[in-house]
Every structure is written in C-alpha cells, then in structure tokens.
Coordinates of C-alpha atoms and ligand atoms in Angstrom, one line a residue:
X1 CA 46.9 136.2 -50.9
X2 CA 43.4 137.6 -50.2
X3 CA 42.6 137.6 -46.5
X4 CA 39.8 135.0 -46.8
X5 CA 42.3 132.6 -48.4
X6 CA 45.2 133.4 -46.2
X7 CA 43.2 132.8 -43.0
X8 CA 42.7 129.2 -44.1
X9 CA 46.3 128.4 -43.2
X10 CA 45.2 128.7 -39.5
X11 CA 42.8 125.8 -39.9
X12 CA 43.6 122.4 -38.5
X13 CA 40.7 120.2 -39.6
X14 CA 39.7 117.0 -37.8
X15 CA 37.6 114.7 -40.0
X16 CA 34.9 112.8 -38.2
X17 CA 33.1 109.7 -39.5
X18 CA 30.1 110.1 -37.3
X19 CA 28.9 106.4 -37.4
X20 CA 32.2 105.4 -35.9
X21 CA 33.3 108.2 -33.6
X22 CA 31.4 107.8 -30.3
X23 CA 28.0 106.3 -29.5
X24 CA 26.1 108.1 -26.8
X25 CA 22.8 106.2 -26.8
X26 CA 23.9 102.6 -26.9
X27 CA 22.6 101.6 -30.3
X28 CA 26.1 100.7 -31.5
X29 CA 26.2 103.6 -33.9
X30 CA 28.1 106.9 -33.3
X31 CA 26.0 110.0 -33.0
X32 CA 26.1 113.8 -32.5
X33 CA 25.9 113.7 -28.7
X34 CA 28.9 111.4 -28.9
X35 CA 30.7 114.0 -30.9
X36 CA 29.8 116.8 -28.4
X37 CA 31.2 114.7 -25.6
X38 CA 34.6 114.5 -27.4
X39 CA 35.0 118.1 -28.5
X40 CA 37.6 118.7 -25.8
X41 CA 39.5 115.8 -27.0
X42 CA 39.6 117.2 -30.5
X43 CA 40.6 120.5 -29.2
X44 CA 43.4 119.0 -27.1
X45 CA 44.9 117.6 -30.2
X46 CA 45.2 121.1 -31.6
X47 CA 42.4 120.9 -34.2
X48 CA 40.2 124.0 -34.6
X49 CA 37.7 122.7 -37.1
X50 CA 35.7 119.5 -37.6
X51 CA 34.5 118.1 -40.9
X52 CA 31.5 115.9 -40.4
X53 CA 30.9 113.2 -43.0
X54 CA 27.1 113.3 -43.9
X55 CA 24.7 113.3 -40.9
X56 CA 21.6 114.1 -43.0
X57 CA 18.6 111.9 -43.3
X58 CA 19.5 108.9 -45.3
X59 CA 18.7 105.3 -45.9
X60 CA 22.5 104.8 -45.4
X61 CA 23.2 102.6 -48.5
X62 CA 26.5 104.5 -48.8
X63 CA 26.6 105.5 -45.1
X64 CA 25.0 108.9 -45.6
X65 CA 26.3 109.8 -49.0
X66 CA 22.8 109.0 -50.1
X67 CA 20.7 111.8 -48.7
X68 CA 17.0 111.7 -48.5
X69 CA 16.5 115.1 -46.8
X70 CA 19.2 117.8 -46.9
X71 CA 17.6 119.8 -44.2
X72 CA 17.2 117.2 -41.5
X73 CA 19.4 115.0 -39.3
X74 CA 19.3 111.3 -39.7
X75 CA 17.6 109.8 -36.5
X76 CA 20.5 107.4 -36.0
X77 CA 22.7 110.5 -35.3
X78 CA 20.2 112.5 -33.3
X79 CA 18.0 115.5 -34.0
X80 CA 18.3 119.0 -35.3
X81 CA 18.3 120.2 -31.7
X82 CA 21.4 117.9 -31.1
X83 CA 23.0 119.5 -34.1
X84 CA 22.3 123.0 -32.9
X85 CA 23.9 122.0 -29.6
X86 CA 26.9 120.6 -31.3
X87 CA 27.4 123.7 -33.4
X88 CA 27.1 126.0 -30.4
X89 CA 29.4 123.9 -28.2
X90 CA 32.0 123.7 -31.0
X91 CA 31.9 127.4 -31.6
X92 CA 32.2 128.1 -27.9
X93 CA 35.4 126.1 -27.9
X94 CA 36.7 127.9 -31.0
X95 CA 36.0 124.9 -33.3
X96 CA 34.6 125.5 -36.7
X97 CA 32.1 123.1 -38.3
X98 CA 32.4 122.0 -41.9
X99 CA 29.5 120.0 -43.4
X100 CA 29.6 117.5 -46.3
X101 CA 27.9 118.8 -49.4
X102 CA 26.7 115.9 -51.5
X103 CA 25.2 117.4 -54.6
X104 CA 26.0 115.0 -57.5
X105 CA 23.3 112.6 -56.3
X106 CA 20.5 112.2 -53.8
X107 CA 19.1 109.0 -52.3
X108 CA 16.5 107.2 -54.4
X109 CA 14.4 107.8 -51.2
X110 CA 14.6 111.6 -51.6
X111 CA 11.2 113.2 -52.2
X112 CA 12.5 114.6 -55.5
X113 CA 13.4 111.2 -56.8
X114 CA 10.3 109.5 -55.4
X115 CA 8.2 111.9 -57.4
X116 CA 10.5 112.1 -60.4
X117 CA 10.3 108.4 -61.0
X118 CA 6.4 108.3 -61.0
X119 CA 5.9 110.0 -64.4
X120 CA 7.6 111.8 -67.2
X121 CA 5.2 114.7 -66.5
X122 CA 6.0 115.1 -62.9
X123 CA 7.7 118.5 -62.2
X124 CA 10.5 116.7 -60.5
X125 CA 11.2 114.4 -63.4
X126 CA 13.7 116.7 -64.8
X127 CA 15.7 116.9 -61.6
X128 CA 17.4 113.7 -62.7
X129 CA 18.9 112.2 -65.9
X130 CA 16.6 109.9 -67.9
X131 CA 16.8 108.1 -71.1
X132 CA 14.9 105.4 -73.0
X133 CA 18.1 103.5 -73.6
X134 CA 21.4 103.7 -71.7
X135 CA 23.2 106.6 -73.2
X136 CA 26.7 105.3 -72.3
X137 CA 28.4 102.1 -71.4
X138 CA 29.7 103.6 -68.1
X139 CA 30.2 101.3 -65.1
X140 CA 29.0 102.6 -61.8
X141 CA 31.6 103.2 -59.1
X142 CA 30.0 100.6 -56.9
X143 CA 29.5 98.0 -59.6
X144 CA 27.1 97.3 -62.5
X145 CA 25.9 99.7 -65.2
X146 CA 25.3 103.4 -64.4
X147 CA 21.9 103.1 -65.9
X148 CA 19.0 101.5 -64.0
X149 CA 15.6 100.8 -65.5
X150 CA 12.6 102.5 -63.9
X151 CA 9.3 100.7 -64.7
X152 CA 6.7 103.5 -64.2
X153 CA 8.3 105.8 -66.8
X154 CA 9.8 103.2 -69.0
X155 CA 13.2 104.8 -68.8
X156 CA 16.6 104.4 -67.4
X157 CA 18.1 106.8 -64.8
X158 CA 21.7 107.6 -64.3
X159 CA 23.6 106.6 -61.1
X160 CA 27.3 107.1 -61.1
X161 CA 27.6 105.4 -57.7
X162 CA 25.0 102.9 -56.2
X163 CA 21.6 102.2 -57.6
X164 CA 20.2 104.1 -54.6
X165 CA 22.2 107.2 -55.5
X166 CA 20.6 108.7 -58.7
X167 CA 22.6 111.6 -60.3
X168 CA 21.0 115.0 -60.1
X169 CA 20.5 116.9 -63.3
X170 CA 22.4 120.2 -62.8
X171 CA 21.6 121.4 -66.2
X172 CA 18.1 122.2 -64.8
X173 CA 18.2 125.7 -63.3
X174 CA 15.6 124.7 -60.6
X175 CA 18.1 122.1 -59.3
X176 CA 20.8 124.8 -58.9
X177 CA 18.3 127.0 -57.1
X178 CA 17.6 124.0 -54.7
X179 CA 21.2 123.6 -53.9
X180 CA 21.8 127.3 -53.4
X181 CA 18.9 127.3 -50.9
X182 CA 20.4 124.2 -49.1
X183 CA 23.8 125.9 -48.7
X184 CA 22.1 129.0 -47.4
X185 CA 20.0 127.0 -44.9
X186 CA 23.2 125.6 -43.3
X187 CA 25.1 128.9 -43.5
X188 CA 22.2 130.7 -41.8
X189 CA 22.5 128.1 -39.0
X190 CA 26.1 129.2 -38.6
X191 CA 28.2 126.4 -40.2
X192 CA 31.6 127.5 -41.3
X193 CA 32.3 125.5 -44.4
X194 CA 31.6 122.7 -46.9
X195 CA 33.5 119.8 -48.1
X196 CA 32.0 119.2 -51.6
X197 CA 31.6 115.6 -52.5
X198 CA 32.6 114.4 -56.0
X199 CA 31.9 118.0 -57.2
X200 CA 33.5 117.5 -60.6
X201 CA 30.7 115.0 -61.4
X202 CA 28.0 117.7 -61.4
X203 CA 28.6 118.6 -65.1
X204 CA 28.7 115.8 -67.7
X205 CA 28.6 115.4 -71.4
X206 CA 27.2 112.2 -72.6
X207 CA 28.1 112.7 -76.2
X208 CA 31.7 113.4 -75.4
X209 CA 31.7 110.5 -73.0
X210 CA 32.6 112.8 -70.1
X211 CA 31.1 111.6 -66.8
X212 CA 32.7 114.4 -65.0
X213 CA 34.4 117.7 -65.6
X214 CA 31.8 118.6 -68.1
X215 CA 31.6 121.9 -69.9
X216 CA 29.5 123.8 -67.2
X217 CA 31.4 122.7 -64.1
X218 CA 32.9 126.0 -63.3
X219 CA 29.9 128.0 -64.1
X220 CA 27.8 125.8 -61.7
X221 CA 30.4 126.0 -58.9
X222 CA 30.5 129.7 -59.2
X223 CA 26.7 130.0 -59.3
X224 CA 26.5 128.3 -55.9
X225 CA 29.7 129.2 -54.1
X226 CA 30.7 132.5 -55.8
X227 CA 28.0 134.4 -54.1
X228 CA 29.2 137.4 -52.0
X229 CA 27.7 136.3 -48.7
X230 CA 29.8 133.1 -48.9
X231 CA 33.1 134.9 -49.1
X232 CA 34.3 133.8 -45.7
X233 CA 32.9 130.3 -45.9
X234 CA 35.6 127.7 -46.2
X235 CA 35.2 125.3 -49.1
X236 CA 37.2 122.2 -50.1
X237 CA 36.3 120.2 -53.1
X238 CA 36.6 116.6 -54.0
X239 CA 37.2 117.1 -57.7
X240 CA 39.7 116.5 -60.4
X241 CA 43.2 117.5 -59.5
X242 CA 45.1 118.1 -62.6
X243 CA 47.1 121.4 -62.3
X244 CA 44.8 122.9 -64.9
X245 CA 41.6 122.1 -63.1
X246 CA 43.0 123.1 -59.6
X247 CA 43.9 126.5 -61.1
X248 CA 40.5 126.8 -62.6
X249 CA 38.7 125.9 -59.4
X250 CA 40.8 127.5 -56.7
X251 CA 42.3 130.6 -58.3
X252 CA 41.6 133.5 -56.0
X253 CA 39.8 135.4 -58.6
X254 CA 37.7 132.5 -59.7
X255 CA 34.9 132.8 -57.1
X256 CA 34.6 129.0 -56.9
X257 CA 36.3 127.1 -54.1
X258 CA 39.0 127.9 -51.6
X259 CA 40.7 124.6 -52.0
X260 CA 40.5 121.1 -53.6
X261 CA 42.0 117.9 -52.2
X262 CA 45.0 116.5 -54.0
X263 CA 45.1 112.7 -53.7
X264 CA 47.8 111.4 -56.1
X265 CA 50.3 110.8 -53.3
X266 CA 47.7 108.4 -51.8
X267 CA 47.7 106.2 -54.9
X268 CA 51.4 105.3 -54.4
X269 CA 51.8 101.6 -53.4
X270 CA 48.7 100.3 -55.0
X271 CA 47.2 99.5 -58.4
X272 CA 43.6 100.4 -58.4
X273 CA 42.1 100.0 -55.0
X274 CA 42.8 96.4 -54.2
X275 CA 46.3 95.5 -55.4
X276 CA 49.5 96.4 -53.6
X277 CA 52.5 97.2 -55.7
X278 CA 56.1 97.8 -54.7
X279 CA 56.7 101.4 -53.6
X280 CA 59.0 103.9 -51.9
X281 CA 58.2 106.9 -49.7
X282 CA 60.3 108.9 -52.1
X283 CA 57.5 108.6 -54.7
X284 CA 55.2 110.3 -52.2
X285 CA 57.8 112.9 -51.5
X286 CA 58.2 113.8 -55.1
X287 CA 54.5 114.3 -55.5
X288 CA 54.3 116.5 -52.4
X289 CA 57.3 118.5 -53.8
X290 CA 55.6 119.1 -57.1
X291 CA 52.4 120.4 -55.4
X292 CA 54.3 122.6 -52.9
X293 CA 56.0 124.2 -55.9
X294 CA 52.8 124.5 -58.0
X295 CA 50.7 125.9 -55.3
X296 CA 53.4 128.4 -54.3
X297 CA 53.9 129.5 -57.9
X298 CA 50.1 130.1 -58.3
X299 CA 49.3 131.3 -54.8
X300 CA 46.9 128.5 -54.2
X301 CA 45.9 126.7 -51.0
X302 CA 47.0 123.1 -50.6
X303 CA 45.5 120.4 -48.4
X304 CA 47.9 118.3 -46.2
X305 CA 46.5 114.9 -45.7
X306 CA 47.3 111.2 -45.6
X307 CA 44.0 109.6 -44.6
X308 CA 40.3 109.8 -45.0
X309 CA 37.2 107.6 -44.9
X310 CA 37.7 106.4 -48.5
X311 CA 41.1 104.8 -48.2
X312 CA 42.8 102.2 -46.0
X313 CA 45.4 103.6 -43.6
X314 CA 48.4 105.3 -45.2
X315 CA 50.7 104.1 -42.5
X316 CA 49.8 100.5 -43.1
X317 CA 50.7 100.7 -46.8
X318 CA 53.6 103.2 -46.8
X319 CA 55.0 103.0 -43.3
X320 CA 55.7 100.1 -40.9
X321 CA 52.6 99.5 -38.9
X322 CA 54.2 96.8 -36.8
X323 CA 57.7 97.2 -35.3
X324 CA 58.0 100.9 -36.1
X325 CA 54.3 101.9 -35.9
X326 CA 55.0 104.9 -33.7
X327 CA 58.1 106.0 -35.6
X328 CA 56.6 105.8 -39.1
X329 CA 53.3 107.4 -38.0
X330 CA 55.0 110.3 -36.4
X331 CA 57.6 110.7 -39.2
X332 CA 54.8 110.8 -41.8
X333 CA 52.8 113.3 -39.8
X334 CA 55.9 115.6 -39.5
X335 CA 56.7 115.3 -43.1
X336 CA 53.2 116.2 -44.2
X337 CA 51.8 118.6 -41.6
X338 CA 54.8 121.0 -41.6
X339 CA 54.5 121.6 -45.4
X340 CA 52.7 124.7 -46.5
X341 CA 48.9 124.0 -46.5
X342 CA 45.9 123.2 -44.5
X343 CA 46.2 120.1 -42.3
X344 CA 43.3 117.5 -42.3
X345 CA 43.6 114.8 -39.7
X346 CA 41.3 111.8 -40.0
X347 CA 39.9 110.3 -36.8
X348 CA 42.2 107.5 -35.5
X349 CA 45.3 108.7 -37.4
X350 CA 46.4 110.4 -34.2
X351 CA 46.7 107.1 -32.4
X352 CA 48.4 105.3 -35.3
X353 CA 45.4 103.2 -36.4
X354 CA 46.3 100.3 -38.8
X355 CA 44.5 98.2 -41.3
X356 CA 42.5 95.2 -40.0
X357 CA 42.5 91.6 -41.1
X358 CA 39.3 89.6 -41.2
X359 CA 38.8 86.1 -42.6
X360 CA 35.1 86.5 -43.3
X361 CA 33.3 88.9 -45.6
X362 CA 30.6 89.4 -43.0
X363 CA 33.1 91.8 -41.2
X364 CA 32.7 94.2 -44.1
X365 CA 30.0 96.8 -44.8
X366 CA 31.4 99.1 -47.5
X367 CA 29.1 99.2 -50.5
X368 CA 32.2 99.6 -52.8
X369 CA 34.1 96.5 -51.6
X370 CA 31.0 94.4 -51.5
X371 CA 30.2 95.5 -55.1
X372 CA 33.7 94.6 -56.1
X373 CA 33.3 91.2 -54.4
X374 CA 30.1 90.5 -56.4
X375 CA 31.8 91.5 -59.6
X376 CA 34.9 89.5 -59.1
X377 CA 33.8 86.3 -57.3
X378 CA 34.3 83.4 -59.7
X379 CA 37.1 85.3 -61.5
X380 CA 39.5 85.6 -58.6
X381 CA 39.9 82.7 -56.0
X382 CA 37.9 83.5 -52.9
X383 CA 40.8 83.6 -50.5
X384 CA 42.7 86.0 -52.8
X385 CA 39.7 88.2 -53.2
X386 CA 39.3 88.4 -49.4
X387 CA 43.0 89.4 -49.1
X388 CA 42.4 92.1 -51.6
X389 CA 39.4 93.4 -49.7
X390 CA 41.4 93.4 -46.5
X391 CA 44.1 95.5 -48.2
X392 CA 41.8 98.0 -50.0
X393 CA 38.4 98.2 -48.3
X394 CA 37.3 101.6 -47.1
X395 CA 36.1 99.8 -44.0
X396 CA 39.7 99.9 -42.7
X397 CA 39.3 103.5 -41.7
X398 CA 35.6 103.3 -40.9
X399 CA 35.8 101.0 -38.0
X400 CA 34.6 102.3 -34.6
X401 CA 37.2 104.5 -32.8
X402 CA 38.9 102.6 -30.0
X403 CA 39.0 104.9 -27.0
X404 CA 40.3 102.2 -24.8
X405 CA 41.2 98.5 -24.6
X406 CA 37.9 97.3 -22.9
X407 CA 35.7 95.0 -25.0
X408 CA 33.5 97.8 -26.3
X409 CA 36.5 100.1 -26.5
X410 CA 34.7 103.0 -24.9
X411 CA 32.8 103.4 -28.2
X412 CA 29.4 102.2 -27.2
X413 CA 27.5 100.4 -24.4
X414 CA 25.9 98.1 -27.0
X415 CA 27.1 94.5 -27.2
X416 CA 27.9 94.9 -30.9
X417 CA 29.0 98.0 -32.8
X418 CA 27.5 98.6 -36.3
X419 CA 30.8 97.4 -37.8
X420 CA 33.3 95.1 -36.1
X421 CA 36.1 96.9 -34.3
X422 CA 39.4 97.1 -36.0
X423 CA 41.2 93.7 -35.5
X424 CA 44.1 95.4 -33.6
X425 CA 41.9 97.6 -31.3
X426 CA 43.1 95.9 -28.2
X427 CA 46.7 97.0 -29.0
X428 CA 45.8 100.3 -30.8
X429 CA 43.5 102.4 -28.8
X430 CA 43.7 105.9 -27.3
X431 CA 44.0 105.0 -23.6
X432 CA 47.0 102.7 -24.2
X433 CA 48.6 105.1 -26.6
X434 CA 48.5 108.0 -24.1
X435 CA 49.7 105.7 -21.3
X436 CA 52.6 104.4 -23.4
X437 CA 56.1 105.7 -23.3
X438 CA 55.8 106.5 -27.0
X439 CA 52.5 108.1 -27.7
X440 CA 51.4 109.1 -31.2
X441 CA 48.7 111.2 -29.8
X442 CA 51.1 113.2 -27.6
X443 CA 53.4 113.6 -30.6
X444 CA 50.5 115.0 -32.6
X445 CA 49.7 117.4 -29.8
X446 CA 53.3 118.7 -29.8
X447 CA 53.4 118.9 -33.6
X448 CA 50.2 121.0 -33.8
X449 CA 51.2 123.1 -30.8
X450 CA 54.4 124.0 -32.6
X451 CA 52.4 124.7 -35.8
X452 CA 50.1 127.0 -33.8
X453 CA 53.0 128.8 -32.0
X454 CA 55.2 129.4 -35.0
X455 CA 53.6 131.6 -37.7
X456 CA 56.3 130.5 -40.1
X457 CA 55.0 127.0 -40.2
X458 CA 51.6 128.3 -41.3
X459 CA 52.4 131.1 -43.7
X460 CA 56.2 130.9 -44.3
X461 CA 57.8 129.9 -47.6
X462 CA 58.8 126.3 -48.2
X463 CA 62.1 125.1 -49.8
X464 CA 63.4 121.7 -50.3
X465 CA 67.0 120.9 -49.3
X466 CA 69.2 118.1 -50.7
X467 CA 66.6 117.1 -53.2
X468 CA 68.8 114.5 -54.7
X469 CA 69.2 112.6 -51.4
X470 CA 67.1 109.4 -51.4
X471 CA 64.9 107.9 -48.7
X472 CA 64.5 111.1 -46.8
X473 CA 62.7 114.4 -47.1
X474 CA 64.5 117.6 -45.9
X475 CA 63.0 121.1 -46.1
X476 CA 63.0 124.6 -44.7
X477 CA 60.1 126.9 -43.7
X478 CA 61.1 130.5 -43.5
X479 CA 59.8 134.0 -43.5
X480 CA 61.7 137.2 -42.9
X481 CA 62.0 136.5 -39.2
X482 CA 62.1 132.7 -38.5
X483 CA 63.6 129.7 -40.1
X484 CA 62.7 126.1 -39.3
X485 CA 64.4 122.9 -40.6
X486 CA 62.5 119.7 -41.0
X487 CA 64.3 116.4 -41.5
X488 CA 62.4 113.2 -42.1
X489 CA 64.4 110.0 -42.7
X490 CA 62.5 107.1 -44.3
X491 CA 63.0 103.4 -44.2
X492 CA 66.8 102.9 -43.8
X493 CA 69.3 104.0 -41.3
X494 CA 71.5 106.6 -42.9
X495 CA 73.8 109.6 -42.3
X496 CA 72.7 113.0 -43.3
X497 CA 75.2 115.9 -43.4
X498 CA 75.7 119.3 -44.8
X499 CA 72.7 120.7 -42.9
X500 CA 72.6 124.0 -40.9
X501 CA 72.5 123.4 -37.2
X502 CA 69.9 124.8 -34.8
X503 CA 67.9 124.2 -31.7
X504 CA 66.0 120.9 -31.6
X505 CA 62.2 121.6 -31.3
X506 CA 60.7 118.2 -31.9
X507 CA 61.9 114.6 -32.6
X508 CA 60.4 111.1 -32.5
X509 CA 63.6 109.4 -31.2
X510 CA 65.5 110.7 -28.2
X511 CA 67.8 112.6 -30.5
X512 CA 70.8 114.1 -28.8
X513 CA 73.1 114.9 -31.7
X514 CA 72.4 117.9 -34.0
X515 CA 70.8 118.0 -37.3
X516 CA 73.7 116.3 -39.0
X517 CA 74.6 112.7 -38.3
X518 CA 73.0 109.3 -38.3
X519 CA 69.2 108.9 -38.5
X520 CA 67.4 105.8 -37.5
X521 CA 64.5 104.3 -39.7
X522 CA 61.6 106.8 -39.7
X523 CA 63.4 109.2 -37.5
X524 CA 62.3 112.8 -37.8
X525 CA 63.6 116.0 -36.2
X526 CA 62.6 119.7 -36.4
X527 CA 65.1 122.4 -35.7
X528 CA 64.8 126.1 -35.1
X529 CA 67.4 127.9 -37.2
X530 CA 66.3 131.4 -36.3
X531 CA 69.3 133.4 -35.2
Ligands
GLC1 C1 32.9 110.5 -52.2 C2 32.8 110.1 -50.8 C3 32.6 108.6 -50.7 C4 31.2 108.3 -51.4 C5 31.2 108.9 -52.8 C6 29.8 108.9 -53.3 O1 34.0 110.0 -52.9 O2 34.0 110.5 -50.1 O3 32.6 108.1 -49.4 O4 31.0 106.9 -51.4 O5 31.7 110.2 -52.9 O6 29.1 109.9 -52.7

C-alpha cells in the first residue's frame, strides 16, 4: 500500500456534532470553544483526529449541511479566530482536524444562489440546476418534490434534500473552480482532511434518471482531490458503496479519495429508516466479513464504524441497551474496532448512549423526521408515527452530550439546550460511567490503547476463524511477528472450543478461563497468541 494510504491505519477519528458537544457561552448550543475545552478528553479516549460536522455559516435548516459561506464560521459556533485556536490546540496535542465538505448543495441563503435566482442572465444562474418544468419525478430526501418553483426566473430549481438546499451544478467548470479554491482555503489553514458529504450526488443524469453516480462523478472527484498538493490530505467520502464504485473511488491509483464509508451493516434491523425488523448480529458480521475480504483483496482502506449523526444508536437496535448495555456496547466496539480499517467513533458512543423516548413531536428537530411526519400524518395513526420517529429519528444521536448527571448535564449553563437531552441522560452520562464499576469509556480507553500499542491490530492481516459458528464472531489479526485472537460472543450464552490459547489482553467480563469455554451474552475477549 502506498505510504499515504498505509498511514491512515494509524488514525482514530472522533466525530463531533458541534451543536451538541459542549456549550461554552451559555446559549444552549455547542461551540468551538466548547470543543477546545474537551480536546484532552478526546485524546484520553485514544483518538488522534476529529471530524467536525459543518461549522460554516449557515441558516441551519439541516444543522449546517446548508452552507451560506464556505469560508466563514457560523456565529453560533464562534469566530474564525476560535477556529484557528481550535486547530492550533488540536495540532499541539497531536490531533488532526477533518472538515465536512458539503459540495452537492449550498444553502438558498448562499450569495451564489441569492444572485442565481434573480435572473436567468445573472452570472451565477448557471451555478445551479434550472428548468421550466420539473425534469424528473424525484422525491426530495426531506419530503416533497425535488423541484421548487422560483418566481423571478419563472423556473424550477433542483434540491435533492430540503428546499433550502439547492443542488449545485457541477457540470459548470466555474463551480468546480470554486470548490477547488474552497478546499485550498482550508488546506492552507492547515486542516488535515475532508469528509465529503453525499459526494456521489455531484454528477447526475436527468435523462437516464440518475440522481447520483452520474457519468462525470469520478472525473469531478479527481479534478478536486487528485491534485498533487493534496496527496497527504485524508479524505473519506459519503458515496455509493457497491464494490465497483468503491474500487473506482478509492483505488490507490485513482487519485480520488482515500476511503469511502460503507454503511450496509447499519441497515440491518430496520426497513427504511423508521421500521424495525427482526435481525441477528450474525447479519452484521457477514457484511463485515465480506468487506474485510474485499478490501484486503483490492488493497483498499475500510472504515470501522457503528454510529454517526444520521442514524439512531446501533447498540439500541442491535445490542441490549438495558440489562446488558455495558456488555453489548463493549462487545460491539471490540468486534468492529479490531478489524482492519480506520476507526470512527461518534460522540457518546464511548459512554454507551442509547435511543430516547419522547411522547411529543416538539422534542424533535431533525428536518428529515419532521418531513416524514408531514408526509405520513393522516396515513399512519399518530401514536404509531411517533413510535416510528422515536425509533428512527436522527435526533437520537444528535442530543446534547451528557457530561454528568446534573440537570444541564455539564453541557451548558443555559436553562434549556437547543434540543432536549436524551431521555436517559440521568442514567447515561460520562461522570457516572467513569465512576461505575463497569465503565464503557474505560473499556474504550483500553481498547484503543491496545490498538495503539500493537502494530498488528493496525496493519496486520485479518482472518476469520470458525466461520460456520453462529451468534459469535471470532477472528485473528497477524503479521510475521504477532498474532492476536478476538472472540466476540453475541446474544446467547454458549461454549466455544477449538481455539488456540494465549494470554488474555482484554475482556468485558471478569474472564478467568482461557479462550475456550463458556461465554456469557455479549462477552468478548482478546488474546495474545504471539509465541
Ligand atoms: C449527509 C449528511 C446529513 C445531511 C445530508 C444532506 O447525508 O450526513 O446529515 O442531512 O447529507 O447534506
């Protein structure tokens, strides 16, 4: 693997949702100074990079994924001076900074769009997609048609997401120049990478009914990210993840992206976003196995993750977030983060956060779930609709971080946060987790310390053992020098045998027997088999 790819295995990325991480100025909304105050916390977890969800100027119709100025910080989060301080402080502590790159759409309040919509002759008009009639019958991700009428020009514009997020026309070379300059602006400031939002949407083909993955996608990605001075910049795309498109985007000779998220294991246990379906952790395992094999075969990087700001908590759906919350959270973390790839931890995961339950729609803010409610009310009984939203809303993972059990949870000094705290914050918060006998945070610390100490867990080969055995996941990591065995049992108590024995390195029960023997529900153990 080329050095600039291989080095990525050393990353441990902590994803921050800035609105909900830590409020330093008492307005009930998290901010950059709040993040600065918690860098030591992030470092103590073992992370060495942060990905910041968008902090740019924005009317916040999609919490920052609607950008009105790519070169400025939204005042709710602070100033550019605060950002510069954050970047310097992070670098001083050995933490890299990854920005969100949102290039499929701007806010309708962006100067480009404000001008574009005034007249067909305006030089910015062609920065967006226009048509006298809707060109397709596409539904927008957040409800309604993707085509919105614009009075002054007598045309419709395209918005794949909210009405306030018009899609940018990447077929226009001037647009591509703009985005190259935006990337360069942040790289010159010293940022270390970009997480590229819905990147596969930047090329479309209306005639072929392709709203993403259009014919020029790879050419555009290369034009922006394939430039020589970006060689050591880390990039991770949110894009289509068929094997074919991952190969096309992340191949080391492609000059496109270093990595792309793979989300299919996160779709297990649900139909669409809002409906739970019966499931088994083995389904997740099988998907992870396929990707470990595929990425090894093609020498590609793989992202290890279970949570982000777009999904409810993995442990609430796939684990047991009540009686065995500690056991299932730590077992899942072990299973995923010791695979070969780049770990991404989403804020709150390290304390075992769980989904909330609210009986009133006013506790929700997510534009997507509110759009769903509007579309479905009347079709689905209200009580059922609310249950669905509790299950699937993106707000589950967007609620303010509970640093402790006090009424404002150490998040803010304001009487109300921007979004109600998670309904179990009194029980699930950092201070209580760390004080408890079983601490998920401390387990994460040990897990990432181990990953940091043992090169084999970062670069070594991966092999599955006992692939036929159900309700557990057993694998080896090995290089010429070291061998490590990972055993993760799932739901049921069962006996596992036939394994090589070694020295116990980590376990989430007080395991005294060796690698073979009985495993409790969600028990996991890691052994050093190095001779
Ligand atoms: C991505 C983001 C999501 C956002 C959407 C539109 O999927 O992760 O939060 O709503 O793009 O920008």
